[in-house]
Each structure stands twice: as structure tokens, then as C-alpha cells.
Tab-separated table of N, CA and C in Angstrom:
chain	number	residue	atom	x	y	z
A	1	MET	N	74.242	67.503	107.526
A	1	MET	CA	75.928	67.211	107.111
A	1	MET	C	76.342	68.011	107.964
A	2	ARG	N	77.594	67.157	108.196
A	2	ARG	CA	78.844	67.518	109.287
A	2	ARG	C	79.811	68.063	108.260
A	3	PRO	N	80.850	68.672	109.274
A	3	PRO	CA	81.623	69.543	108.614
A	3	PRO	C	83.078	68.637	108.378
A	4	PRO	N	83.603	68.970	107.366
A	4	PRO	CA	84.638	68.455	106.907
A	4	PRO	C	85.404	68.279	107.916
A	5	LEU	N	86.276	66.939	108.136
A	5	LEU	CA	86.990	66.917	109.692
A	5	LEU	C	88.482	67.489	109.779
A	6	PHE	N	89.065	67.492	108.159
A	6	PHE	CA	90.608	68.085	107.940
A	6	PHE	C	90.634	69.929	109.164
A	7	PRO	N	89.488	70.673	108.476
A	7	PRO	CA	90.083	71.646	109.340
A	7	PRO	C	90.419	71.914	110.651
A	8	VAL	N	89.139	70.773	111.002
A	8	VAL	CA	88.996	70.480	112.839
A	8	VAL	C	90.389	70.126	113.008
A	9	ALA	N	90.778	68.963	112.462
A	9	ALA	CA	92.201	68.207	113.111
A	9	ALA	C	93.296	69.130	113.226
A	10	ILE	N	93.465	69.966	111.990
A	10	ILE	CA	94.444	71.285	111.846
A	10	ILE	C	94.635	71.979	113.084
A	11	ALA	N	92.685	72.327	113.423
A	11	ALA	CA	93.110	73.246	114.705
A	11	ALA	C	93.136	72.850	116.029
A	12	VAL	N	93.251	71.370	116.310
A	12	VAL	CA	93.449	71.085	117.442
A	12	VAL	C	94.891	70.704	117.540
A	13	PHE	N	95.401	70.429	116.271
A	13	PHE	CA	96.770	70.028	115.715
A	13	PHE	C	97.437	71.188	116.656
A	14	ILE	N	97.429	72.506	116.021
A	14	ILE	CA	97.746	74.152	116.304
A	14	ILE	C	97.357	74.459	118.052
A	15	LEU	N	96.711	74.116	118.461
A	15	LEU	CA	96.279	74.079	119.628
A	15	LEU	C	96.735	73.127	120.673
A	16	SER	N	97.396	72.151	120.274
A	16	SER	CA	98.184	70.798	121.219
A	16	SER	C	99.534	71.306	121.053
A	17	SER	N	99.931	71.976	119.788
A	17	SER	CA	101.359	72.029	120.107
A	17	SER	C	102.226	73.530	120.222
A	18	THR	N	101.055	74.335	120.326
A	18	THR	CA	101.194	75.442	121.254
A	18	THR	C	100.856	74.874	122.585
A	19	ALA	N	99.935	74.546	123.071
A	19	ALA	CA	100.244	74.074	124.583
A	19	ALA	C	101.578	73.391	125.128
A	20	ILE	N	102.212	72.363	124.104
A	20	ILE	CA	103.129	71.663	124.596
A	20	ILE	C	104.202	72.664	124.743
A	21	ALA	N	104.291	73.373	123.764
A	21	ALA	CA	105.794	74.779	123.366
A	21	ALA	C	105.294	75.661	125.147
A	22	GLN	N	104.342	75.777	125.042
A	22	GLN	CA	103.798	76.748	126.395
A	22	GLN	C	104.393	75.835	127.651
A	23	THR	N	104.583	74.671	127.721
A	23	THR	CA	104.490	73.810	128.750
A	23	THR	C	106.058	73.570	129.210
A	24	GLN	N	107.177	73.861	128.057
A	24	GLN	CA	108.251	73.414	127.931
A	24	GLN	C	108.998	74.271	129.251
A	25	HIS	N	110.407	73.560	129.575
A	25	HIS	CA	110.526	74.413	130.272
A	25	HIS	C	112.356	74.587	130.176
A	26	PRO	N	113.328	75.553	130.342
A	26	PRO	CA	114.641	75.371	129.694
A	26	PRO	C	115.059	74.334	130.554
A	27	ARG	N	115.880	73.401	129.788
A	27	ARG	CA	117.105	72.566	130.596
A	27	ARG	C	118.379	73.158	130.688
A	28	ILE	N	118.645	74.154	130.114
A	28	ILE	CA	119.890	74.422	129.579
A	28	ILE	C	119.878	76.281	130.910
A	29	SER	N	120.663	76.496	131.293
A	29	SER	CA	121.038	77.967	131.819
A	29	SER	C	120.960	79.124	130.350
A	30	MET	N	120.812	80.101	131.205
A	30	MET	CA	121.001	81.449	129.893
A	30	MET	C	122.363	81.413	129.816
A	31	GLN	N	123.350	81.402	130.677
A	31	GLN	CA	124.995	81.594	130.758
A	31	GLN	C	125.590	80.071	129.905
A	32	THR	N	124.859	79.455	129.902
A	32	THR	CA	125.663	78.140	129.007
A	32	THR	C	124.915	78.699	127.965
A	33	ALA	N	124.004	78.822	127.646
A	33	ALA	CA	123.159	79.474	126.301
A	33	ALA	C	124.253	80.842	125.635
A	34	ARG	N	124.621	81.679	126.653
A	34	ARG	CA	125.501	82.572	125.683
A	34	ARG	C	126.942	82.045	125.465
A	35	ALA	N	127.683	81.204	126.084
A	35	ALA	CA	128.782	80.704	125.907
A	35	ALA	C	128.927	80.341	124.496
A	36	HIS	N	127.561	79.441	124.275
A	36	HIS	CA	127.234	78.650	122.925
A	36	HIS	C	127.356	79.564	122.195
A	37	ALA	N	126.125	80.635	122.333
A	37	ALA	CA	126.428	81.354	121.157
A	37	ALA	C	127.189	82.441	120.873
A	38	LEU	N	128.350	82.673	122.219
A	38	LEU	CA	129.711	83.523	121.701
A	38	LEU	C	130.902	82.735	121.017
A	39	ALA	N	130.517	81.202	120.905
A	39	ALA	CA	131.225	80.172	120.338
A	39	ALA	C	130.940	80.485	118.910
A	40	ALA	N	129.783	80.623	118.456
A	40	ALA	CA	129.178	80.694	117.153
A	40	ALA	C	129.914	81.927	117.049
A	41	VAL	N	130.203	82.886	117.244
A	41	VAL	CA	130.198	84.472	116.429
A	41	VAL	C	131.537	84.845	117.344
A	42	PRO	N	132.776	84.757	117.292
A	42	PRO	CA	133.674	84.725	117.437
A	42	PRO	C	134.083	86.687	117.559
A	43	ASN	N	134.686	86.771	118.878
A	43	ASN	CA	135.055	88.269	119.028
A	43	ASN	C	133.766	89.333	119.255
A	44	GLY	N	132.654	88.550	119.450
A	44	GLY	CA	131.332	89.203	119.182
A	44	GLY	C	130.807	89.625	121.007
A	45	ARG	N	130.061	90.653	120.834
A	45	ARG	CA	129.136	91.187	121.904
A	45	ARG	C	128.050	91.042	122.145
A	46	ILE	N	127.143	90.683	123.278
A	46	ILE	CA	125.927	90.101	123.275
A	46	ILE	C	125.454	91.700	123.442
A	47	ARG	N	124.331	92.226	122.466
A	47	ARG	CA	123.609	93.363	122.776
A	47	ARG	C	122.772	93.201	123.658
A	48	SER	N	121.656	92.144	123.172
A	48	SER	CA	120.395	91.974	124.015
A	48	SER	C	120.374	89.747	124.081
A	49	ALA	N	119.543	89.911	125.018
A	49	ALA	CA	119.415	88.017	125.219
A	49	ALA	C	118.115	88.096	125.584
A	50	GLU	N	117.406	87.303	125.520
A	50	GLU	CA	115.693	86.533	125.914
A	50	GLU	C	115.543	85.133	125.492
A	51	LEU	N	114.594	84.353	126.164
A	51	LEU	CA	113.812	83.417	126.226
A	51	LEU	C	112.841	83.374	125.760
A	52	GLU	N	112.069	82.502	124.374
A	52	GLU	CA	110.818	82.876	124.172
A	52	GLU	C	110.843	81.618	123.067
A	53	THR	N	109.618	81.670	122.604
A	53	THR	CA	109.183	80.741	121.723
A	53	THR	C	108.517	80.908	120.482
A	54	GLU	N	109.525	80.124	119.893
A	54	GLU	CA	109.777	80.424	118.178
A	54	GLU	C	109.251	79.531	117.340
A	55	HIS	N	108.107	79.360	116.624
A	55	HIS	CA	108.043	78.216	115.736
A	55	HIS	C	107.667	76.709	116.734
A	56	GLY	N	107.030	77.014	118.010
A	56	GLY	CA	107.188	76.039	118.796
A	56	GLY	C	108.219	75.662	119.711
A	57	GLN	N	109.137	75.824	119.210
A	57	GLN	CA	110.318	75.643	119.962
A	57	GLN	C	110.819	76.962	121.066
A	58	LEU	N	111.354	76.442	121.921
A	58	LEU	CA	112.045	76.966	123.465
A	58	LEU	C	113.084	77.488	122.731
A	59	ILE	N	113.545	78.720	122.847
A	59	ILE	CA	114.962	78.826	122.336
A	59	ILE	C	115.530	80.408	123.280
A	60	TYR	N	116.727	80.520	123.068
A	60	TYR	CA	117.352	81.823	123.967
A	60	TYR	C	117.772	82.365	122.810
A	61	SER	N	117.416	83.716	122.358
A	61	SER	CA	117.988	84.840	121.416
A	61	SER	C	118.593	85.609	121.950
A	62	PHE	N	119.860	85.881	120.785
A	62	PHE	CA	121.173	86.744	121.409
A	62	PHE	C	120.884	87.512	119.877
A	63	ASP	N	121.064	88.929	120.159
A	63	ASP	CA	121.907	89.663	119.053
A	63	ASP	C	123.404	90.176	119.629
A	64	ILE	N	124.097	89.622	118.606
A	64	ILE	CA	125.055	89.787	119.155
A	64	ILE	C	125.988	90.785	117.870
A	65	GLN	N	126.759	91.926	118.096
A	65	GLN	CA	127.268	92.834	117.706
A	65	GLN	C	128.879	92.377	117.425
A	66	VAL	N	129.277	92.706	116.164
A	66	VAL	CA	130.833	91.987	116.071
A	66	VAL	C	131.455	93.159	115.516
A	67	PRO	N	133.121	93.571	116.042
A	67	PRO	CA	133.235	94.572	115.845
A	67	PRO	C	133.540	95.079	114.101
A	68	ARG	N	133.378	96.328	113.880
A	68	ARG	CA	134.298	96.463	112.579
A	68	ARG	C	132.785	96.136	111.543
A	69	ARG	N	131.817	95.307	111.939
A	69	ARG	CA	130.951	95.077	111.166
A	69	ARG	C	129.507	95.822	111.160
A	70	SER	N	128.909	96.228	110.165
A	70	SER	CA	127.230	97.132	110.237
A	70	SER	C	126.636	95.724	111.231
A	71	GLY	N	125.208	96.195	111.189
A	71	GLY	CA	124.028	94.964	111.598
A	71	GLY	C	124.809	94.259	113.146
A	72	ILE	N	123.640	93.035	112.961
A	72	ILE	CA	123.873	92.317	114.145
A	72	ILE	C	123.960	90.832	113.851
A	73	GLU	N	124.649	90.005	114.576
A	73	GLU	CA	124.256	88.555	114.089
A	73	GLU	C	123.253	88.067	115.308
A	74	GLU	N	122.078	87.360	114.796
A	74	GLU	CA	121.078	86.606	115.556
A	74	GLU	C	121.011	85.675	115.857
A	75	VAL	N	121.569	85.142	116.814
A	75	VAL	CA	121.920	83.506	117.240
A	75	VAL	C	120.910	83.431	117.892
A	76	GLN	N	120.192	81.853	117.429
A	76	GLN	CA	119.349	81.035	118.501
A	76	GLN	C	119.938	79.670	118.933
A	77	ILE	N	119.742	79.671	120.037
A	77	ILE	CA	119.991	78.318	120.737
A	77	ILE	C	118.744	77.750	121.497
A	78	SER	N	119.075	76.567	121.249
A	78	SER	CA	117.966	75.923	122.179
A	78	SER	C	117.801	75.795	123.495
A	79	ALA	N	116.676	76.169	124.505
A	79	ALA	CA	116.770	76.092	125.253
A	79	ALA	C	116.991	74.546	126.244
A	80	VAL	N	116.354	73.581	125.317
A	80	VAL	CA	116.004	72.498	125.973
A	80	VAL	C	117.524	71.597	125.566
A	81	THR	N	118.123	71.382	124.377
A	81	THR	CA	119.422	71.106	123.705
A	81	THR	C	120.310	71.776	123.894
A	82	GLY	N	120.453	72.914	123.811
A	82	GLY	CA	121.881	73.729	124.173
A	82	GLY	C	122.385	74.204	122.545
A	83	ARG	N	121.759	73.368	121.495
A	83	ARG	CA	122.472	73.274	120.102
A	83	ARG	C	121.914	74.509	119.253
A	84	LEU	N	122.845	74.639	118.728
A	84	LEU	CA	122.518	75.851	117.504
A	84	LEU	C	121.534	75.935	116.729
A	85	VAL	N	120.416	76.704	116.876
A	85	VAL	CA	119.243	76.649	116.134
A	85	VAL	C	119.324	77.401	115.025
A	86	SER	N	119.497	78.568	115.172
A	86	SER	CA	119.514	79.451	113.500
A	86	SER	C	121.130	80.417	113.961
A	87	ARG	N	121.593	80.909	113.236
A	87	ARG	CA	122.595	81.952	112.745
A	87	ARG	C	122.023	83.433	111.914
A	88	THR	N	121.593	84.046	111.871
A	88	THR	CA	121.611	85.118	111.039
A	88	THR	C	122.164	86.461	110.838
A	89	HIS	N	122.321	86.970	110.053
A	89	HIS	CA	123.000	88.247	109.960
A	89	HIS	C	121.560	89.327	109.798
A	90	GLU	N	121.432	90.712	110.595
A	90	GLU	CA	120.776	91.442	110.348
A	90	GLU	C	121.660	92.571	110.007
A	91	SER	N	120.709	93.199	108.907
A	91	SER	CA	121.430	94.354	108.358
A	91	SER	C	120.998	95.444	109.657
A	92	PRO	N	121.751	96.909	109.737
A	92	PRO	CA	120.784	98.066	110.465
A	92	PRO	C	119.378	98.196	109.777
A	93	ALA	N	119.253	98.430	108.732
A	93	ALA	CA	117.482	98.345	108.035
A	93	ALA	C	116.610	97.281	108.713
A	94	ALA	N	117.067	96.094	108.610
A	94	ALA	CA	116.516	94.885	109.146
A	94	ALA	C	116.538	94.768	110.299
A	95	GLU	N	117.235	95.061	111.341
A	95	GLU	CA	117.570	95.274	112.789
A	95	GLU	C	116.156	96.513	113.344
A	96	ARG	N	116.412	97.448	112.604
A	96	ARG	CA	115.120	98.579	112.976
A	96	ARG	C	113.456	98.213	112.314
A	97	ARG	N	113.511	97.741	111.490
A	97	ARG	CA	112.196	97.169	110.761
A	97	ARG	C	111.488	95.836	112.090
A	98	GLU	N	112.643	95.043	112.613
A	98	GLU	CA	112.355	94.303	113.834
A	98	GLU	C	111.794	94.676	114.786
A	99	ARG	N	112.685	95.991	115.521
A	99	ARG	CA	112.262	96.665	116.561
A	99	ARG	C	110.934	97.340	116.652
A	100	ARG	N	111.018	97.711	115.146
A	100	ARG	CA	109.490	98.436	115.303
A	100	ARG	C	108.091	97.416	115.216
A	101	ALA	N	108.468	96.382	114.510
A	101	ALA	CA	107.611	94.922	114.688
A	101	ALA	C	107.199	94.510	115.920
A	102	GLU	N	108.356	94.536	116.563
A	102	GLU	CA	108.064	93.903	118.444
A	102	GLU	C	107.510	95.301	118.987
A	103	SER	N	108.093	96.445	118.542
A	103	SER	CA	107.036	97.282	119.858
A	103	SER	C	105.697	97.363	119.078
A	104	ARG	N	105.607	97.485	118.223
A	104	ARG	CA	103.764	97.328	117.764
A	104	ARG	C	103.103	96.085	118.424
A	105	GLU	N	104.398	95.102	118.572
A	105	GLU	CA	103.648	93.772	118.875
A	105	GLU	C	103.488	93.870	120.525
A	106	HIS	N	104.035	94.637	121.703
A	106	HIS	CA	103.798	94.474	122.539
A	106	HIS	C	103.346	95.810	123.402
A	107	ASN	N	103.099	96.621	122.047
A	107	ASN	CA	102.100	97.902	122.550
A	107	ASN	C	101.131	98.161	121.384
A	108	PRO	N	100.280	97.230	121.217
A	108	PRO	CA	98.662	97.753	119.921
A	108	PRO	C	98.047	98.783	120.728
A	109	ARG	N	98.002	99.521	119.335
A	109	ARG	CA	97.058	100.581	119.706
A	109	ARG	C	95.786	100.559	119.737
């Protein structure tokens, strides 16, 4: 008896979409993406920036501090189209949790 094809098809799709995401290259520069991010958050100052693949999409991710506001605004700009992908506010507690999770991800025990 042969195994069902559905799980195999899902595995092939996931592997192929991961490969596609890994072969993408940014079409816009970090400098252009920074300008788009700062336009989305007036009066903000960029605390950190990185190029990453998230949900199969190549993005520039910016943590932006806004004066007199706690937490940060996380702004994601498509590295391919230059469009705003998302903008979310992270409280100081959420920011600490994210830093701990990233630390564990980069430094597994």
C-alpha cells in the first residue's frame, strides 16, 4: 500500500517555497527601505535594522523608537517591492521577550 500523497505534496511545497525565499535578492537598498520606514513613523529614530526572510518574504525589519512613547514600532518593508509589509507596536515587555527568543535562537544550548 502506498502512503497518501497529500503529506508528500505539502512537504514538497514547503521545501520549494523555502528555497525560493532563500534565492531572493533585495531589489531596493537598505537606505531606501529606511526612508520608507521613517515615513511610516514620523519623528522616530531607528534603533536597529536587519534584512531577513519572514513568512517566505524577504524584508527589511526596523525597530523605531518614538520620543515620549514607551516600547518600539516594528516596521517591515519588502526588500523586493519597497512596500510597507507591517507596522506593529511592541511594548517594553514584548520587546524583552523577543530579544530573549532571538538570543536562544542564535545561541542554542
